[in-house]
């Protein structure tokens, strides 16, 4: 992010593919005044994403850019970039957006795009994280907020929250417990960014000017 790029009230564009519960957590945080920002646009790559209804109910402009209508990943990312840049956002928020980006796209938004992933990265990158955590018999699982890079789920870490993996957990039950933490930590990280406290500089994460550890801040609820 350029040093002086934040608008007086930071502008956000949110990308979704599904239910949009993290979008709702962000909408709620803004409406309650805990985050001083505006969501200028919500974009889904799926026509039937339930998160679109959440955006509509909140009076937020929303649209579908269906990846199936494009002949290449590059063509889709180019259209997505045009739609995002039209709103001149300070931050692009990935909230369950299930697409792998081209390096050109991630480079364009370097330092101003955040993602939340349902695992304690670098563990369990990709999909089916809860099933894999149970199969691996790990003691702790959780969620991670990170800046987006060209490496899948591999960008610099901002914030993590952990939950214990219990012996009787099913993937669905574990996922629900992790989702509670997601709804807590994602608005916090976005708030920090909007306040100018959180920055990516030389591919290192700074919080209040101080370098964060490789695994980011460990959230305690």
Tab-separated table of C-alpha atoms in Angstrom:
chain	number	residue	atom	x	y	z
A	1	UNK	CA	0.000	0.000	0.000
A	2	UNK	CA	1.296	3.445	-0.852
A	3	UNK	CA	1.860	5.530	2.251
A	4	UNK	CA	-0.891	8.054	1.539
A	5	UNK	CA	-3.350	5.889	-0.380
A	6	UNK	CA	-6.070	5.604	2.268
A	7	UNK	CA	-9.099	7.755	1.554
A	8	UNK	CA	-10.540	9.867	4.346
A	9	UNK	CA	-12.955	6.994	4.899
A	10	UNK	CA	-11.255	3.819	3.633
A	11	UNK	CA	-13.021	2.095	0.770
A	12	UNK	CA	-13.338	-1.705	0.611
A	13	UNK	CA	-14.249	-4.164	-2.130
A	14	UNK	CA	-15.177	-7.660	-0.916
A	15	UNK	CA	-14.916	-10.821	-3.023
A	16	UNK	CA	-17.054	-13.845	-2.158
A	17	UNK	CA	-18.018	-17.238	-3.562
A	18	UNK	CA	-20.452	-18.624	-0.987
A	19	UNK	CA	-22.465	-17.876	2.112
A	20	UNK	CA	-20.670	-14.664	2.993
A	21	UNK	CA	-20.616	-15.062	6.767
A	22	UNK	CA	-17.285	-13.223	6.984
A	23	UNK	CA	-18.799	-10.510	4.789
A	24	UNK	CA	-21.656	-10.275	7.295
A	25	UNK	CA	-19.196	-9.986	10.186
A	26	UNK	CA	-17.559	-7.079	8.354
A	27	UNK	CA	-20.904	-5.440	7.562
A	28	UNK	CA	-21.867	-5.721	11.228
A	29	UNK	CA	-18.554	-4.289	12.442
A	30	UNK	CA	-18.921	-1.284	10.140
A	31	UNK	CA	-22.570	-0.707	11.073
A	32	UNK	CA	-21.683	-0.816	14.785
A	33	UNK	CA	-18.941	1.736	14.249
A	34	UNK	CA	-16.008	-0.447	15.218
A	35	UNK	CA	-14.564	-0.094	11.703
A	36	UNK	CA	-14.558	3.291	9.976
A	37	UNK	CA	-14.855	2.200	6.346
A	38	UNK	CA	-17.329	1.715	3.524
A	39	UNK	CA	-17.904	-1.398	1.430
A	40	UNK	CA	-18.170	0.002	-2.077
A	41	UNK	CA	-18.838	-3.274	-3.876
A	42	UNK	CA	-19.290	-7.002	-3.281
A	43	UNK	CA	-18.330	-9.287	-6.162
A	44	UNK	CA	-19.119	-12.988	-6.445
A	45	UNK	CA	-17.816	-15.406	-9.058
A	46	UNK	CA	-20.923	-17.554	-8.482
A	47	UNK	CA	-24.481	-16.552	-9.365
A	48	UNK	CA	-26.014	-18.450	-6.441
A	49	UNK	CA	-23.686	-17.177	-3.698
A	50	UNK	CA	-25.810	-16.505	-0.618
A	51	UNK	CA	-23.513	-13.635	0.328
A	52	UNK	CA	-25.031	-11.580	-2.497
A	53	UNK	CA	-28.299	-11.470	-0.557
A	54	UNK	CA	-26.398	-10.259	2.517
A	55	UNK	CA	-24.920	-7.410	0.474
A	56	UNK	CA	-28.300	-6.540	-1.051
A	57	UNK	CA	-29.971	-6.482	2.363
A	58	UNK	CA	-27.274	-4.105	3.632
A	59	UNK	CA	-27.772	-1.825	0.630
A	60	UNK	CA	-24.326	-2.564	-0.795
A	61	UNK	CA	-23.757	-2.627	-4.539
A	62	UNK	CA	-23.094	-6.179	-5.686
A	63	UNK	CA	-22.480	-8.010	-8.913
A	64	UNK	CA	-21.554	-11.392	-10.345
A	65	UNK	CA	-18.518	-11.963	-12.535
A	66	UNK	CA	-18.946	-15.614	-13.430
A	67	UNK	CA	-15.563	-17.241	-13.998
A	68	UNK	CA	-17.236	-19.892	-16.162
A	69	UNK	CA	-17.920	-17.243	-18.805
A	70	UNK	CA	-14.223	-16.589	-19.404
A	71	UNK	CA	-11.881	-18.622	-21.563
A	72	UNK	CA	-8.856	-18.202	-19.318
A	73	UNK	CA	-7.839	-17.296	-15.805
A	74	UNK	CA	-6.124	-14.218	-17.215
A	75	UNK	CA	-9.297	-12.992	-18.903
A	76	UNK	CA	-11.318	-13.443	-15.722
A	77	UNK	CA	-8.735	-11.656	-13.596
A	78	UNK	CA	-8.608	-8.775	-16.084
A	79	UNK	CA	-12.384	-8.247	-15.857
A	80	UNK	CA	-12.237	-8.588	-12.072
A	81	UNK	CA	-9.460	-5.989	-11.900
A	82	UNK	CA	-11.505	-3.515	-13.949
A	83	UNK	CA	-14.517	-3.946	-11.658
A	84	UNK	CA	-12.441	-3.536	-8.511
A	85	UNK	CA	-10.388	-0.571	-9.719
A	86	UNK	CA	-13.523	1.256	-10.793
A	87	UNK	CA	-14.274	1.648	-7.073
A	88	UNK	CA	-10.726	2.784	-6.191
A	89	UNK	CA	-10.580	0.673	-3.025
A	90	UNK	CA	-7.941	1.021	-0.349
A	91	UNK	CA	-8.317	-2.665	0.493
A	92	UNK	CA	-9.580	-5.756	-1.312
A	93	UNK	CA	-11.071	-8.264	1.141
A	94	UNK	CA	-11.255	-11.944	0.182
A	95	UNK	CA	-14.105	-13.496	2.145
A	96	UNK	CA	-14.352	-17.082	0.987
A	97	UNK	CA	-13.424	-16.285	-2.611
A	98	UNK	CA	-12.603	-19.668	-4.107
A	99	UNK	CA	-10.417	-18.736	-7.047
A	100	UNK	CA	-6.673	-18.956	-7.629
A	101	UNK	CA	-5.345	-15.665	-8.988
A	102	UNK	CA	-2.749	-15.017	-11.643
A	103	UNK	CA	0.550	-13.502	-10.436
A	104	UNK	CA	-0.341	-10.309	-12.324
A	105	UNK	CA	-3.497	-9.906	-10.264
A	106	UNK	CA	-1.808	-10.470	-6.893
A	107	UNK	CA	1.031	-8.138	-7.861
A	108	UNK	CA	-1.454	-5.395	-8.786
A	109	UNK	CA	-2.990	-5.524	-5.284
A	110	UNK	CA	0.222	-6.239	-3.402
A	111	UNK	CA	-0.022	-4.908	0.141
A	112	UNK	CA	-3.717	-4.048	-0.172
A	113	UNK	CA	-5.459	-7.414	-0.335
A	114	UNK	CA	-6.229	-9.597	2.688
A	115	UNK	CA	-7.487	-13.167	2.925
A	116	UNK	CA	-8.760	-15.359	5.735
A	117	UNK	CA	-8.006	-19.069	5.590
A	118	UNK	CA	-9.523	-21.791	7.818
A	119	UNK	CA	-6.306	-23.296	9.165
A	120	UNK	CA	-3.238	-22.335	11.127
A	121	UNK	CA	-1.060	-21.592	8.139
A	122	UNK	CA	1.297	-22.878	6.861
A	123	UNK	CA	-0.626	-26.020	7.800
A	124	UNK	CA	-3.385	-27.215	5.479
A	125	UNK	CA	-3.217	-24.786	2.597
A	126	UNK	CA	-5.996	-25.182	0.054
A	127	UNK	CA	-9.364	-26.839	0.645
A	128	UNK	CA	-10.904	-29.387	3.035
A	129	UNK	CA	-8.850	-28.035	5.900
A	130	UNK	CA	-11.064	-29.321	8.708
A	131	UNK	CA	-11.130	-32.887	7.398
A	132	UNK	CA	-7.365	-32.819	6.954
A	133	UNK	CA	-6.796	-31.436	10.457
A	134	UNK	CA	-8.835	-34.264	11.995
A	135	UNK	CA	-7.105	-36.891	9.861
A	136	UNK	CA	-3.700	-35.515	10.863
A	137	UNK	CA	-4.722	-35.700	14.544
A	138	UNK	CA	-3.391	-32.231	15.290
A	139	UNK	CA	-4.109	-30.826	18.747
A	140	UNK	CA	-4.915	-27.336	17.471
A	141	UNK	CA	-6.594	-25.952	14.382
A	142	UNK	CA	-7.807	-22.458	13.609
A	143	UNK	CA	-7.860	-19.538	11.197
A	144	UNK	CA	-5.293	-17.186	9.689
A	145	UNK	CA	-5.491	-13.693	8.225
A	146	UNK	CA	-2.729	-12.896	5.762
A	147	UNK	CA	-1.758	-10.554	2.973
A	148	UNK	CA	-2.262	-12.186	-0.406
A	149	UNK	CA	0.732	-13.181	-2.513
A	150	UNK	CA	1.097	-15.239	-5.671
A	151	UNK	CA	1.636	-18.337	-3.502
A	152	UNK	CA	-1.643	-20.078	-2.633
A	153	UNK	CA	-2.471	-19.300	1.019
A	154	UNK	CA	1.161	-18.339	1.442
A	155	UNK	CA	1.260	-14.576	1.896
A	156	UNK	CA	2.719	-12.757	4.922
A	157	UNK	CA	0.816	-13.483	8.135
A	158	UNK	CA	-1.132	-10.923	10.147
A	159	UNK	CA	-3.267	-12.680	12.757
A	160	UNK	CA	-4.120	-16.226	13.845
A	161	UNK	CA	-6.698	-17.720	16.218
A	162	UNK	CA	-6.604	-21.292	17.515
A	163	UNK	CA	-9.174	-23.813	18.671
A	164	UNK	CA	-8.576	-27.207	20.254
A	165	UNK	CA	-9.367	-30.254	18.134
A	166	UNK	CA	-11.538	-32.551	20.243
A	167	UNK	CA	-11.672	-36.327	19.993
A	168	UNK	CA	-15.326	-36.384	18.916
A	169	UNK	CA	-15.061	-33.533	16.410
A	170	UNK	CA	-16.522	-33.981	12.955
A	171	UNK	CA	-15.343	-31.668	10.164
A	172	UNK	CA	-18.661	-29.811	10.371
A	173	UNK	CA	-18.455	-29.288	14.128
A	174	UNK	CA	-14.810	-28.215	13.937
A	175	UNK	CA	-15.569	-25.868	11.042
A	176	UNK	CA	-18.294	-24.146	13.064
A	177	UNK	CA	-15.910	-23.551	15.962
A	178	UNK	CA	-13.236	-22.173	13.649
A	179	UNK	CA	-15.795	-19.919	11.937
A	180	UNK	CA	-16.534	-18.204	15.251
A	181	UNK	CA	-12.853	-17.251	15.424
A	182	UNK	CA	-12.837	-16.116	11.794
A	183	UNK	CA	-15.667	-13.692	12.526
A	184	UNK	CA	-13.637	-12.277	15.428
A	185	UNK	CA	-10.213	-11.868	13.862
A	186	UNK	CA	-11.002	-10.767	10.300
A	187	UNK	CA	-12.758	-7.522	11.290
A	188	UNK	CA	-9.895	-6.796	13.702
A	189	UNK	CA	-7.258	-7.121	10.978
A	190	UNK	CA	-9.340	-5.039	8.567
A	191	UNK	CA	-9.809	-2.388	11.260
A	192	UNK	CA	-6.051	-2.217	11.809
A	193	UNK	CA	-5.473	-1.767	8.084
A	194	UNK	CA	-8.125	0.934	7.774
A	195	UNK	CA	-6.584	2.816	10.691
A	196	UNK	CA	-3.190	2.752	8.967
A	197	UNK	CA	-1.689	0.610	11.726
A	198	UNK	CA	-1.206	-2.507	9.592
A	199	UNK	CA	1.067	-2.337	6.550
A	200	UNK	CA	3.057	-4.565	4.249
A	201	UNK	CA	6.514	-3.182	3.602
A	202	UNK	CA	9.230	-5.020	1.679
A	203	UNK	CA	7.063	-8.140	2.022
A	204	UNK	CA	7.191	-7.856	5.820
A	205	UNK	CA	4.141	-7.123	7.978
A	206	UNK	CA	4.368	-4.081	10.223
A	207	UNK	CA	1.987	-3.321	13.066
A	208	UNK	CA	2.347	0.176	14.507
A	209	UNK	CA	5.725	0.300	12.768
A	210	UNK	CA	6.964	-2.872	14.444
A	211	UNK	CA	7.830	-6.023	12.522
A	212	UNK	CA	5.476	-8.902	13.282
A	213	UNK	CA	6.768	-12.459	13.840
A	214	UNK	CA	6.489	-14.887	10.929
A	215	UNK	CA	3.263	-16.399	12.302
A	216	UNK	CA	1.706	-13.020	12.966
A	217	UNK	CA	-0.154	-12.012	16.113
A	218	UNK	CA	-1.709	-14.874	18.076
A	219	UNK	CA	-5.248	-13.862	18.998
A	220	UNK	CA	-6.617	-14.742	22.431
A	221	UNK	CA	-10.401	-14.619	22.695
